[in-house]
PDB file of N, CA and C in Angstrom:
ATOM      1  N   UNK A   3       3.903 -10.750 -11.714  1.00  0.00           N
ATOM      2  CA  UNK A   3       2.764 -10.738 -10.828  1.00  0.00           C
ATOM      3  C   UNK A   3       1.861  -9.569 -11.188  1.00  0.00           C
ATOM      4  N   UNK A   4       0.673  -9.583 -10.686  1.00  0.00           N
ATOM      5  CA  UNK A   4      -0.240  -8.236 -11.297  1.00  0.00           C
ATOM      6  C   UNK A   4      -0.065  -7.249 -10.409  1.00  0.00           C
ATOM      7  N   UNK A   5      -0.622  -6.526 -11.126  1.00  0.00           N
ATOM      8  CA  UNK A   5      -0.483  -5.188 -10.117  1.00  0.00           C
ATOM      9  C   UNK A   5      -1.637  -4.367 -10.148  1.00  0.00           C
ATOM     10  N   UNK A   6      -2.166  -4.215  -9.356  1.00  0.00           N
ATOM     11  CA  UNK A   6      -3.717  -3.181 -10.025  1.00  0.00           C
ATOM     12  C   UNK A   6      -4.290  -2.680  -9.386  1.00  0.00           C
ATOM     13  N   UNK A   7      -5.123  -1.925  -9.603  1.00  0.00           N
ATOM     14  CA  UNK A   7      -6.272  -1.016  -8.835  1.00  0.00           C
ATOM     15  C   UNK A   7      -7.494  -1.084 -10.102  1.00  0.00           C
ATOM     16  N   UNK A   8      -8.743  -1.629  -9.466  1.00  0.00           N
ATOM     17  CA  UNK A   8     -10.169  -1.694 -10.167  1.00  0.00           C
ATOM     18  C   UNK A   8     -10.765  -0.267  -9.644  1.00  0.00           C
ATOM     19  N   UNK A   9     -11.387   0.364 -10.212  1.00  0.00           N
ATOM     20  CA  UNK A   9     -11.719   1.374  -9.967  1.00  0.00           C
ATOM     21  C   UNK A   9     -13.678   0.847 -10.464  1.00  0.00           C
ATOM     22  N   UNK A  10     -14.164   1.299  -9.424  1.00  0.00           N
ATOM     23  CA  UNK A  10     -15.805   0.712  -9.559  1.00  0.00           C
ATOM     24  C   UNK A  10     -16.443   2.437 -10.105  1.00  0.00           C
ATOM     25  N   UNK A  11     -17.972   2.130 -10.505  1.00  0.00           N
ATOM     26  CA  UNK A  11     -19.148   3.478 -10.738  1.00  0.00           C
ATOM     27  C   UNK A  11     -18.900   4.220  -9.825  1.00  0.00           C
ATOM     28  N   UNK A  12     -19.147   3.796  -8.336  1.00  0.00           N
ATOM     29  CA  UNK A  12     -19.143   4.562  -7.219  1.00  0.00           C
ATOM     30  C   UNK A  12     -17.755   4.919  -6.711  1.00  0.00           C
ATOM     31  N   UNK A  13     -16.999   5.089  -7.454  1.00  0.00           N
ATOM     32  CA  UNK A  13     -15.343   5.779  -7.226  1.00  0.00           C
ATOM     33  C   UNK A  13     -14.783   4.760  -6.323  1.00  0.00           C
ATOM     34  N   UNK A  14     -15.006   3.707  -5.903  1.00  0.00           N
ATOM     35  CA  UNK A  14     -15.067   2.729  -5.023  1.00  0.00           C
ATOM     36  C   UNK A  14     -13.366   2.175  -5.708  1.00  0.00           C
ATOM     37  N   UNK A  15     -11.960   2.364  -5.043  1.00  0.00           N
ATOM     38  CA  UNK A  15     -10.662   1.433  -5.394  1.00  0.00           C
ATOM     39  C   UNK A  15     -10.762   0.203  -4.714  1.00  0.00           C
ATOM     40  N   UNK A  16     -10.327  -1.033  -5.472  1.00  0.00           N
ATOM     41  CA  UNK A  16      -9.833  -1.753  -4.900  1.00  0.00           C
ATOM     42  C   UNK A  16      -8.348  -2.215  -5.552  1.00  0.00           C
ATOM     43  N   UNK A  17      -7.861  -2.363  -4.267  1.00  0.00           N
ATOM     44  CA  UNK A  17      -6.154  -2.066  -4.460  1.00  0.00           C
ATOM     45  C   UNK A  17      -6.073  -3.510  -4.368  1.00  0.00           C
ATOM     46  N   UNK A  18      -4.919  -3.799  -5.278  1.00  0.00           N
ATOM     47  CA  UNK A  18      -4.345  -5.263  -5.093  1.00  0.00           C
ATOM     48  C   UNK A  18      -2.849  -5.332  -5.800  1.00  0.00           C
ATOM     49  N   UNK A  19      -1.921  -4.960  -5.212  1.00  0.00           N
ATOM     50  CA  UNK A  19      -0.502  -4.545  -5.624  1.00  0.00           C
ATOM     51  C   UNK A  19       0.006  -5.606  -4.806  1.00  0.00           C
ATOM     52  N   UNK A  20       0.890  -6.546  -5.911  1.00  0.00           N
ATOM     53  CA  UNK A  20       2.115  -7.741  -5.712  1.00  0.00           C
ATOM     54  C   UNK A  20       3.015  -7.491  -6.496  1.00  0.00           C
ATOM     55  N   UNK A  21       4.079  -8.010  -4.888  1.00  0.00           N
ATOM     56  CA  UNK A  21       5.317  -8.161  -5.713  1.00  0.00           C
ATOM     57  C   UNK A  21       6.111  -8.854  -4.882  1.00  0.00           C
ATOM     58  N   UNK A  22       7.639  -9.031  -5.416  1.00  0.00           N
ATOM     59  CA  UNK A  22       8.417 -10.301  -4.472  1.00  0.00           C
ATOM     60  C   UNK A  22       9.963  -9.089  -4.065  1.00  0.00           C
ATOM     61  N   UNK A  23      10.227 -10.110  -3.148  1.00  0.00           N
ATOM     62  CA  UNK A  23      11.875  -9.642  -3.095  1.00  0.00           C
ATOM     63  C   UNK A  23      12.754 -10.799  -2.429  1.00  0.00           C
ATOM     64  N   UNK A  24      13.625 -10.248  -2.533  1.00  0.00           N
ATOM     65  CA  UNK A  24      15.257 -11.818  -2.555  1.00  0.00           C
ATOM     66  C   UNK A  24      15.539 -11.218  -1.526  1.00  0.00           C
ATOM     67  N   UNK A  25      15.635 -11.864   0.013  1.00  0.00           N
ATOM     68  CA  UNK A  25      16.227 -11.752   0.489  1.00  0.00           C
ATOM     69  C   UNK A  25      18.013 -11.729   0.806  1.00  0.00           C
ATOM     70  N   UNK A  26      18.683 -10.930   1.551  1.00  0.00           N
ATOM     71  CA  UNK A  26      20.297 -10.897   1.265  1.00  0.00           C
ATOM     72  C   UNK A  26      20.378 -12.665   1.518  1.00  0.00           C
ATOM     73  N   UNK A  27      20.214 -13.516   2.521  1.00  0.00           N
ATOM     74  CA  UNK A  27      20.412 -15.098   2.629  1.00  0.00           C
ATOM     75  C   UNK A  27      19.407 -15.860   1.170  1.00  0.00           C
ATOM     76  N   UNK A  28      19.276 -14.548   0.421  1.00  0.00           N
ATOM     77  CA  UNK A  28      18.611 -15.949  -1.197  1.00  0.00           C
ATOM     78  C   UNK A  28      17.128 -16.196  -0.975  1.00  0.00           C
ATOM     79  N   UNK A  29      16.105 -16.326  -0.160  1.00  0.00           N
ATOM     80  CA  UNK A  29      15.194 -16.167   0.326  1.00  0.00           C
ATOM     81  C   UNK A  29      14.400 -15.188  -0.788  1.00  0.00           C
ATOM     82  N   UNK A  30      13.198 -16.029  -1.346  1.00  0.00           N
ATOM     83  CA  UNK A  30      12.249 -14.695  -1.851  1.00  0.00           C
ATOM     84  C   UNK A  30      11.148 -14.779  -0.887  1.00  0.00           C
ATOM     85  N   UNK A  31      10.699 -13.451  -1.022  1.00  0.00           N
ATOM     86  CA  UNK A  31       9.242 -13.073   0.048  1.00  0.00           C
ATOM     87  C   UNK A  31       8.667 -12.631  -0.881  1.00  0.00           C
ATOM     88  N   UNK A  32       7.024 -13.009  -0.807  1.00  0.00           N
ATOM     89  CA  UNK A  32       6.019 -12.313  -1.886  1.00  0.00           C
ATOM     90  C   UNK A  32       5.604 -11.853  -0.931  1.00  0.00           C
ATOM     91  N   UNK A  33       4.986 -10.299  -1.220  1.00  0.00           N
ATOM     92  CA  UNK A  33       4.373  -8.816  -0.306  1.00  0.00           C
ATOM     93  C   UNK A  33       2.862  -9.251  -1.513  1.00  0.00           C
ATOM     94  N   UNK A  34       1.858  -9.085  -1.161  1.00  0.00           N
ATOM     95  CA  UNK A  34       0.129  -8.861  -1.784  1.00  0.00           C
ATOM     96  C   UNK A  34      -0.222  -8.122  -0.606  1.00  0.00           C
ATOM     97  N   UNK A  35      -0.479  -6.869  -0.789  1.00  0.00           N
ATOM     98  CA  UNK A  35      -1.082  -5.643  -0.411  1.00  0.00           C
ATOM     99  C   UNK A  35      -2.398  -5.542  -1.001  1.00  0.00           C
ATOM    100  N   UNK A  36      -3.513  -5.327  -0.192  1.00  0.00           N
ATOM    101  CA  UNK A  36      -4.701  -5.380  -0.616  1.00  0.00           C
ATOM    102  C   UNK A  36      -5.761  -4.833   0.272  1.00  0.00           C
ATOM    103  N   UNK A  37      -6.805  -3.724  -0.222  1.00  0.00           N
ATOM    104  CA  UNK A  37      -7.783  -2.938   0.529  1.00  0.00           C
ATOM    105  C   UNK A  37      -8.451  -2.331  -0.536  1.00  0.00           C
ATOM    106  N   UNK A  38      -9.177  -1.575   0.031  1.00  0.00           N
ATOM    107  CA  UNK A  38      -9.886  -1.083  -0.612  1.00  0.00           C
ATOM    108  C   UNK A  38      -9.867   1.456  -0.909  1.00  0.00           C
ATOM    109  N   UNK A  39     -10.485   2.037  -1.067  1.00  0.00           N
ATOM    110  CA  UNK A  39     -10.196   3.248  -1.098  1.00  0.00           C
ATOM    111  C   UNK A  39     -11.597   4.335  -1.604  1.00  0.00           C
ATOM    112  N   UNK A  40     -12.212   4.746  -0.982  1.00  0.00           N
ATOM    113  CA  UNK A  40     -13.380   5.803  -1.430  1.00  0.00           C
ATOM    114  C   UNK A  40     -13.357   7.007  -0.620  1.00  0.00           C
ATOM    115  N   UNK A  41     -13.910   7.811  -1.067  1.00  0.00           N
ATOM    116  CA  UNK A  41     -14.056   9.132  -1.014  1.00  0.00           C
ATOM    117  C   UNK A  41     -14.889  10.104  -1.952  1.00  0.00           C
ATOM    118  N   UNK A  42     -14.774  11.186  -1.326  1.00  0.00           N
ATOM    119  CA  UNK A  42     -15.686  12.139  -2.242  1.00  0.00           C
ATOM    120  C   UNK A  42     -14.811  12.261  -3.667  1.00  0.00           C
ATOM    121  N   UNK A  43     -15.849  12.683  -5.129  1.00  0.00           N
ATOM    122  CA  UNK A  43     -14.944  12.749  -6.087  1.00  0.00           C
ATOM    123  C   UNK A  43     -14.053  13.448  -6.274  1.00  0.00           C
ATOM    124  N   UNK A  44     -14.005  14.813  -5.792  1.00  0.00           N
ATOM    125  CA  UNK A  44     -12.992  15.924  -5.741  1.00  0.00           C
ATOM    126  C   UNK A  44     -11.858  15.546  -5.092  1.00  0.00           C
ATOM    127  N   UNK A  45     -11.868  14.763  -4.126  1.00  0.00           N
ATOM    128  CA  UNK A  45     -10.992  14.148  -3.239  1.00  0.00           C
ATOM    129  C   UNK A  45     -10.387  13.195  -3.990  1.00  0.00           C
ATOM    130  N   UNK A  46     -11.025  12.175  -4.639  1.00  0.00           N
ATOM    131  CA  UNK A  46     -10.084  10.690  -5.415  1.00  0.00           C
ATOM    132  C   UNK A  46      -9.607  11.295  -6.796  1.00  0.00           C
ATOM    133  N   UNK A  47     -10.008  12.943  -7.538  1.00  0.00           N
ATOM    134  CA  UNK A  47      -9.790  13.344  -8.225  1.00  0.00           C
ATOM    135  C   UNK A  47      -8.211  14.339  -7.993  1.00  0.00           C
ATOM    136  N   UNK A  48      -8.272  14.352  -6.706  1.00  0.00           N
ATOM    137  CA  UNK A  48      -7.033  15.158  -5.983  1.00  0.00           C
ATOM    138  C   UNK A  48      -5.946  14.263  -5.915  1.00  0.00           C
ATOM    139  N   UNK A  49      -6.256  12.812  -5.469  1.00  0.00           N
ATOM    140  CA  UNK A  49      -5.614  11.958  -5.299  1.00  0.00           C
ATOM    141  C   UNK A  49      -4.750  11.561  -6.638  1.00  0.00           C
ATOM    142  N   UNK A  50      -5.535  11.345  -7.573  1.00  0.00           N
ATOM    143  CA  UNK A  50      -4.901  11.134  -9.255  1.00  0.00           C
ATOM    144  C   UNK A  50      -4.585  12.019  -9.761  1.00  0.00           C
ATOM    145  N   UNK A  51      -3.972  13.361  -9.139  1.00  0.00           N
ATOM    146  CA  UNK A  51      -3.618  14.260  -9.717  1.00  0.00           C
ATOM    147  C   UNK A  51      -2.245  14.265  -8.571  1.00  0.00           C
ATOM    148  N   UNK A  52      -1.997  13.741  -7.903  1.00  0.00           N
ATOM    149  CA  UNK A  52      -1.106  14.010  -6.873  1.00  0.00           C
ATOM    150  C   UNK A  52      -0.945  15.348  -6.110  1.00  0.00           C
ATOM    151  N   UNK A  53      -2.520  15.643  -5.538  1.00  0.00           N
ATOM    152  CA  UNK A  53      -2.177  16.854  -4.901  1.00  0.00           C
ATOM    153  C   UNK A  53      -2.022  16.302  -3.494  1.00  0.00           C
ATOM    154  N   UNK A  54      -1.801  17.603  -2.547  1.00  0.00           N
ATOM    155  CA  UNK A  54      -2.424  17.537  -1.465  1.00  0.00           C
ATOM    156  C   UNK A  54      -3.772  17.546  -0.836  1.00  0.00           C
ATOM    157  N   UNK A  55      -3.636  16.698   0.415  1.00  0.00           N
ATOM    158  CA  UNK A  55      -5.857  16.704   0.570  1.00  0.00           C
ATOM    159  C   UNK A  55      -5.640  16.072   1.909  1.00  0.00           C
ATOM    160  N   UNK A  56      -6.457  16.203   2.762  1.00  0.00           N
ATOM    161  CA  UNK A  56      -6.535  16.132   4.159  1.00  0.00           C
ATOM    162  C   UNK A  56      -6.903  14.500   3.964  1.00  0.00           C
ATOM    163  N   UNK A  57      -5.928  13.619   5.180  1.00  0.00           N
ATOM    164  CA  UNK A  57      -6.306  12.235   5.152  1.00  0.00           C
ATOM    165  C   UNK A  57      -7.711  11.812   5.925  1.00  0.00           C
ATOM    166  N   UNK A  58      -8.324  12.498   6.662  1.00  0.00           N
ATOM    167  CA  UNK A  58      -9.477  12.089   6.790  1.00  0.00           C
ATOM    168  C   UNK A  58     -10.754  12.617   6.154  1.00  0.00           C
ATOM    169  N   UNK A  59     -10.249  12.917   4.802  1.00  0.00           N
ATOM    170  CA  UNK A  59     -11.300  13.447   3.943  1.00  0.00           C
ATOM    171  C   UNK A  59     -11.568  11.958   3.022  1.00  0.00           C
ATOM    172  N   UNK A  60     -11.172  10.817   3.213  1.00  0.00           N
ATOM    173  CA  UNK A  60     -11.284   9.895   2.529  1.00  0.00           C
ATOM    174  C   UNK A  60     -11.579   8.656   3.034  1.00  0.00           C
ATOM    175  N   UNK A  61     -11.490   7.599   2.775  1.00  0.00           N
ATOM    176  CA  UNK A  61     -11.370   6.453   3.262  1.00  0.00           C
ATOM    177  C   UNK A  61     -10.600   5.462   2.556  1.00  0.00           C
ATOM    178  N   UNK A  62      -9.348   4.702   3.448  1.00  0.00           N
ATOM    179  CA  UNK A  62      -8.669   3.785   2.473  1.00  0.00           C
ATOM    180  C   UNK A  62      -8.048   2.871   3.602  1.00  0.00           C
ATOM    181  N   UNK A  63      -8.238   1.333   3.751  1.00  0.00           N
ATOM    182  CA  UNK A  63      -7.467   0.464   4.439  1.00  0.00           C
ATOM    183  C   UNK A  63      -7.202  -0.621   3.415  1.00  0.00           C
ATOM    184  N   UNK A  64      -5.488  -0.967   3.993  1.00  0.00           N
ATOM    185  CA  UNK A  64      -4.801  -1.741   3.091  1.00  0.00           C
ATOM    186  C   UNK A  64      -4.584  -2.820   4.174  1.00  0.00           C
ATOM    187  N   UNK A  65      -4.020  -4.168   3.923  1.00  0.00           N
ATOM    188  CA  UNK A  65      -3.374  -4.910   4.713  1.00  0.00           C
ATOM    189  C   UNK A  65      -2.937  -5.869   3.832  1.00  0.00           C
ATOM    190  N   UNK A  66      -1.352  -6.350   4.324  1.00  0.00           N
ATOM    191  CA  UNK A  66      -0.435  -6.614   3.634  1.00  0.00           C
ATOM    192  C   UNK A  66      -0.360  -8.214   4.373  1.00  0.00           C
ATOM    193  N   UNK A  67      -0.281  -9.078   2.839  1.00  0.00           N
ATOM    194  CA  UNK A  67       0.057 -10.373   3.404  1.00  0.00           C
ATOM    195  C   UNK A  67       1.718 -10.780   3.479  1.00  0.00           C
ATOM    196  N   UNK A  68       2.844 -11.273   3.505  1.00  0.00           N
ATOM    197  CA  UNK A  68       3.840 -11.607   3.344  1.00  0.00           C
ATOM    198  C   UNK A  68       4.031 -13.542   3.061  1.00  0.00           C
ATOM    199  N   UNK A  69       4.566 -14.246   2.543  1.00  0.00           N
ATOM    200  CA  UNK A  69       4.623 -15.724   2.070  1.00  0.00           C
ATOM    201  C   UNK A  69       5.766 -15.488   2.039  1.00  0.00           C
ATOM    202  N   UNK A  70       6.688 -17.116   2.228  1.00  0.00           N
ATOM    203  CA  UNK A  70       8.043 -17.475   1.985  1.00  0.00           C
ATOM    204  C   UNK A  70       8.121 -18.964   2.320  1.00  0.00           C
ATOM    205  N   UNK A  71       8.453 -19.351   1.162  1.00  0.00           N
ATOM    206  CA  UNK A  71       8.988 -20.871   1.861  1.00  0.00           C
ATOM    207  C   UNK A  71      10.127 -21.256   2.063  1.00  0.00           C
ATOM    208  N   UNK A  72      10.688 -20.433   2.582  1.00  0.00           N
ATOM    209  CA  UNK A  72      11.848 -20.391   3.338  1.00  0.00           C
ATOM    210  C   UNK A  72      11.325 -20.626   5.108  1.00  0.00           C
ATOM    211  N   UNK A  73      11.880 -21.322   5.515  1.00  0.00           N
ATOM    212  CA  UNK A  73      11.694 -21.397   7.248  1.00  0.00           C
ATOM    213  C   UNK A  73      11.948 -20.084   7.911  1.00  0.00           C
ATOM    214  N   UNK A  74      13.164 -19.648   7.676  1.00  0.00           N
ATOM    215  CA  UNK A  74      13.669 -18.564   8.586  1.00  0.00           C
ATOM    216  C   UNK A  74      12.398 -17.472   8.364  1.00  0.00           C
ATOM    217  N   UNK A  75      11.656 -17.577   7.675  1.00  0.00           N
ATOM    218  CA  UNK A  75      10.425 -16.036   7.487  1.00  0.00           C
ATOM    219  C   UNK A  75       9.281 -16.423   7.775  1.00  0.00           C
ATOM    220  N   UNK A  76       9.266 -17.666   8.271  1.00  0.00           N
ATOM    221  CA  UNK A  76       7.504 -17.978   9.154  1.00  0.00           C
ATOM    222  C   UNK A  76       6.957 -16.974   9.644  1.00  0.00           C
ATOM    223  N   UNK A  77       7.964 -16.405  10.643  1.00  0.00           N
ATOM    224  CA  UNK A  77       7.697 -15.126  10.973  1.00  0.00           C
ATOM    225  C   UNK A  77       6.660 -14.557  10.480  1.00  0.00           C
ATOM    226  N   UNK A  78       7.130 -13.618   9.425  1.00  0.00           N
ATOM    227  CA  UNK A  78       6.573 -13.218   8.574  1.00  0.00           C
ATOM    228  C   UNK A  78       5.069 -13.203   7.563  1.00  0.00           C
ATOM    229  N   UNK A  79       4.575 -14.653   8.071  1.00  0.00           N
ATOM    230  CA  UNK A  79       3.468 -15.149   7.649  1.00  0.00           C
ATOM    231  C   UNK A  79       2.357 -14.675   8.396  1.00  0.00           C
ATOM    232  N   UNK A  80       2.533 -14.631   9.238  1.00  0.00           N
ATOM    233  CA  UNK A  80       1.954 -13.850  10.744  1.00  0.00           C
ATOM    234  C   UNK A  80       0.721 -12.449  10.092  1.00  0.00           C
ATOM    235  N   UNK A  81      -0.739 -12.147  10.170  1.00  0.00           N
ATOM    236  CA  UNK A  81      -0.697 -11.215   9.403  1.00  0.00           C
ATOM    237  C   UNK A  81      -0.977  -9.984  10.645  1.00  0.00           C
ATOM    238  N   UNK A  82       0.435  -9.777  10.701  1.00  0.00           N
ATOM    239  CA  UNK A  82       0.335  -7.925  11.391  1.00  0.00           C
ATOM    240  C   UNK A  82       1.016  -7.248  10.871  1.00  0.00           C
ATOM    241  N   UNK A  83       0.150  -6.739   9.468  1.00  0.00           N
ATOM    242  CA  UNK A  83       0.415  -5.673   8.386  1.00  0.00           C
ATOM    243  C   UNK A  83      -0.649  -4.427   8.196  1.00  0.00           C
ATOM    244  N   UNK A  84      -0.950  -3.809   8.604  1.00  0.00           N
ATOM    245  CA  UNK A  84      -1.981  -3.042   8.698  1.00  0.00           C
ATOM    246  C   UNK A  84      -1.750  -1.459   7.729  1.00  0.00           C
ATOM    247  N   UNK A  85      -2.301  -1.396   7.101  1.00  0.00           N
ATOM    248  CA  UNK A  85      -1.778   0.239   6.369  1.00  0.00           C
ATOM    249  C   UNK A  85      -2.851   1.281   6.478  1.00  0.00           C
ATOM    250  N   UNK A  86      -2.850   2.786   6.729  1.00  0.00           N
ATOM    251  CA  UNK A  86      -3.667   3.743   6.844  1.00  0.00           C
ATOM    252  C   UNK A  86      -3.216   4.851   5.413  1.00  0.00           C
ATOM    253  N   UNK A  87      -4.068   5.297   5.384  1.00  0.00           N
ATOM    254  CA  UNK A  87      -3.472   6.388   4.151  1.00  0.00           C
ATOM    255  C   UNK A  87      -2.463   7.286   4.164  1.00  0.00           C
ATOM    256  N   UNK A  88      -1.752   7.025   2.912  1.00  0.00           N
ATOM    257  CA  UNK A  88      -0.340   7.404   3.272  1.00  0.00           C
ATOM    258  C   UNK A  88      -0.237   9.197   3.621  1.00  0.00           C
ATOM    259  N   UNK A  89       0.673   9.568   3.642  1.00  0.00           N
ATOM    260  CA  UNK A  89       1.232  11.147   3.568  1.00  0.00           C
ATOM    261  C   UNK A  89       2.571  11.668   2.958  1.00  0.00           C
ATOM    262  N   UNK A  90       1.996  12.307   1.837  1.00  0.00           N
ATOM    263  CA  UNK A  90       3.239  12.899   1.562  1.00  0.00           C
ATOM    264  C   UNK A  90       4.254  13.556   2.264  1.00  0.00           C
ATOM    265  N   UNK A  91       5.949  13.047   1.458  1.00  0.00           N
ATOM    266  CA  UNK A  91       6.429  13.443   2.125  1.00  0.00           C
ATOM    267  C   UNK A  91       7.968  13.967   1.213  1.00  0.00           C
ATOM    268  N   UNK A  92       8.152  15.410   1.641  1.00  0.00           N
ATOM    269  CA  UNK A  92       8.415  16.090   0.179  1.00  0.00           C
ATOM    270  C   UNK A  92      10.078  16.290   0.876  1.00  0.00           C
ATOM    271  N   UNK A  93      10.731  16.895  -0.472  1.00  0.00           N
ATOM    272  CA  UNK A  93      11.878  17.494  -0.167  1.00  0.00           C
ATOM    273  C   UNK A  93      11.914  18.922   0.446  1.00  0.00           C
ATOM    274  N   UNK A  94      12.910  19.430   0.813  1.00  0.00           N
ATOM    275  CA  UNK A  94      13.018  21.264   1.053  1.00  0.00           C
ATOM    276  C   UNK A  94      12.991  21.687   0.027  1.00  0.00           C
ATOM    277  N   UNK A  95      13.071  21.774  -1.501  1.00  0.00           N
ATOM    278  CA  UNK A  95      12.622  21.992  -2.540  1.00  0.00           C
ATOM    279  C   UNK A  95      11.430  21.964  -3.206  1.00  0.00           C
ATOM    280  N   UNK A  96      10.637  21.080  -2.181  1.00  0.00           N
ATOM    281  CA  UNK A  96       9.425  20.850  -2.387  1.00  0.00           C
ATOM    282  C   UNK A  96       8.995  19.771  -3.598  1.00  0.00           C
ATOM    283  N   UNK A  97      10.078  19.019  -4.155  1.00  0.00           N
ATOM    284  CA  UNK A  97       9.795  17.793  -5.211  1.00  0.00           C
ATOM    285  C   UNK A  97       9.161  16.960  -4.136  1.00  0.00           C
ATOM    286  N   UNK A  98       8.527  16.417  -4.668  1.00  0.00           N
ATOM    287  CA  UNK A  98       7.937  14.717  -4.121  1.00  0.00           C
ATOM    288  C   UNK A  98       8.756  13.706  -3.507  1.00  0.00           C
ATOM    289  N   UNK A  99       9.375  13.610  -1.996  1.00  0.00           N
ATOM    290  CA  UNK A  99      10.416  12.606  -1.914  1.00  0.00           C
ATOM    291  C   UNK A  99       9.217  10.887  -2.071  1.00  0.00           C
ATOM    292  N   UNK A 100       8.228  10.879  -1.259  1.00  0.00           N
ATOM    293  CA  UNK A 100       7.772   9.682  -1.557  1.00  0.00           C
ATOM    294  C   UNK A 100       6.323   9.743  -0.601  1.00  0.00           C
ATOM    295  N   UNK A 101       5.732   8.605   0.153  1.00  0.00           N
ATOM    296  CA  UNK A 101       4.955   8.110   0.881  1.00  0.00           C
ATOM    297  C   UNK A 101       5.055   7.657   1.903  1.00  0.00           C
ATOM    298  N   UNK A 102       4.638   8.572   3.279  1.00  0.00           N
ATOM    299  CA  UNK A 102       4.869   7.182   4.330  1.00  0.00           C
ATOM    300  C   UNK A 102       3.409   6.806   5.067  1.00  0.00           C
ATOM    301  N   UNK A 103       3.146   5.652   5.348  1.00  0.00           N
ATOM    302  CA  UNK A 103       2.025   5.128   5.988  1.00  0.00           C
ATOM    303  C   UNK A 103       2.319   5.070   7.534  1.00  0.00           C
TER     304      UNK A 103
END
């Protein structure tokens, strides 16, 4: 599946990251995550460098679709996926543990 981010003139992201997973009952679910991301350049330049930078120095909304043709995950089809910009979130060592939204 693709995976990508277009990056426009006006620093303008558009995010479009897919992918699937197997549920434990055998079940695959496809996740397509998709929004968009701008900000000042110093800021999307902070961002691709993995620093730190204040989340409302930017702008970025994602929203996540989910599919399965499996019955038991109709559920799931439902779209209340909503994402805000993430925040790092580090070890006591201070390595990079990951992202949470």
């Amino acid at each position: 599946m693709p995976i990508g981010e277009t990056i426009f003139a006006d620093r303008t992201a558009e995010l479009d990251f897919r992918y699937a997973f197997e549920t434990d009952y055998g079940a695959l679910i496809e996740v397509c995550n998709y929004g968009f991301r701008h900000g000042p350049a110093e800021v999307i330049a902070a961002i691709a460098r993995g620093e730190d930078f204040a989340q409302e120095s930017y702008y970025m909304r994602t929203h996540a679709r989910l599919q399965s043709t499996d019955w038991r995950y109709d559920w799931s089809t439902a779209p209340v996926c909503r994402n805000w910009p993430a925040q790092r979130v580090q070890r006591r060592d201070g390595s990079l543990r990951g992202y949470l939204n």
